[in-house]
């Protein structure tokens, strides 16, 4: 992928989404989910990119449901779930929603 093409796609998506920005961490999350076949552990993304847990979870929240305030509405592009009871409930996995798949394909597809 040519970086200038990617940046143009990113700019187009941001404009179409009413000038909602896509921070680098959110782009990382979307990319990792796009290239996977199923759910991804947030812990794997955290370690791969050396991200702080808080930063990763905050950006996941903004990609999913948001932070509860009217002006902090989430994008609805991913789902974030705890693993089953036999695992530590703090461990989350995430995957793209149908809308998120369309956005990711526009950003990262050929």
Short mmCIF file of C-alpha atoms in Angstrom, two decimals, residues 40-102:
data_model
loop_
_atom_site.label_atom_id
_atom_site.label_comp_id
_atom_site.label_asym_id
_atom_site.label_seq_id
_atom_site.Cartn_x
_atom_site.Cartn_y
_atom_site.Cartn_z
CA UNK A 40 -8.39 -10.35 18.60
CA UNK A 41 -7.19 -10.13 22.20
CA UNK A 42 -6.52 -6.55 23.19
CA UNK A 43 -3.53 -7.83 25.15
CA UNK A 44 -1.94 -8.99 21.87
CA UNK A 45 -2.34 -5.52 20.32
CA UNK A 46 -1.05 -3.91 23.52
CA UNK A 47 2.14 -5.99 23.51
CA UNK A 48 2.75 -5.84 19.76
CA UNK A 49 2.66 -2.03 19.65
CA UNK A 50 3.92 -1.39 23.20
CA UNK A 51 0.78 0.57 24.16
CA UNK A 52 -0.38 1.52 27.63
CA UNK A 53 -3.41 -0.50 28.73
CA UNK A 54 -5.42 2.64 29.48
CA UNK A 55 -4.67 4.17 26.07
CA UNK A 56 -5.69 1.01 24.24
CA UNK A 57 -8.92 0.52 26.19
CA UNK A 58 -9.92 4.17 25.91
CA UNK A 59 -9.50 4.09 22.14
CA UNK A 60 -11.39 0.78 21.92
CA UNK A 61 -14.22 2.37 23.86
CA UNK A 62 -14.35 5.26 21.41
CA UNK A 63 -14.39 2.81 18.48
CA UNK A 64 -17.24 0.88 20.10
CA UNK A 65 -19.95 2.41 22.28
CA UNK A 66 -18.33 5.61 23.47
CA UNK A 67 -17.87 7.05 26.93
CA UNK A 68 -21.45 7.76 27.84
CA UNK A 69 -21.44 11.49 27.34
CA UNK A 70 -23.36 12.97 24.47
CA UNK A 71 -20.29 14.57 22.94
CA UNK A 72 -18.24 11.38 23.43
CA UNK A 73 -20.42 9.14 21.28
CA UNK A 74 -18.65 6.03 20.02
CA UNK A 75 -18.25 5.10 16.38
CA UNK A 76 -19.83 1.63 16.62
CA UNK A 77 -17.11 0.06 14.46
CA UNK A 78 -15.99 -2.64 16.92
CA UNK A 79 -17.39 -4.78 19.71
CA UNK A 80 -15.45 -5.28 22.92
CA UNK A 81 -16.20 -8.32 25.11
CA UNK A 82 -14.79 -9.99 28.19
CA UNK A 83 -13.63 -13.56 27.77
CA UNK A 84 -15.60 -16.34 29.43
CA UNK A 85 -15.67 -16.90 33.20
CA UNK A 86 -12.77 -19.36 33.16
CA UNK A 87 -10.44 -16.50 32.18
CA UNK A 88 -9.62 -13.23 33.86
CA UNK A 89 -12.60 -10.95 33.09
CA UNK A 90 -10.25 -8.02 32.57
CA UNK A 91 -8.95 -9.68 29.42
CA UNK A 92 -10.95 -8.36 26.50
CA UNK A 93 -11.31 -9.42 22.92
CA UNK A 94 -12.62 -7.30 20.12
CA UNK A 95 -13.83 -7.66 16.55
CA UNK A 96 -15.20 -5.48 13.78
CA UNK A 97 -18.91 -4.80 13.38
CA UNK A 98 -20.36 -4.89 9.84
CA UNK A 99 -20.00 -1.10 9.67
CA UNK A 100 -16.43 -1.38 10.97
CA UNK A 101 -15.62 -3.99 8.30
CA UNK A 102 -16.79 -1.58 5.59
#
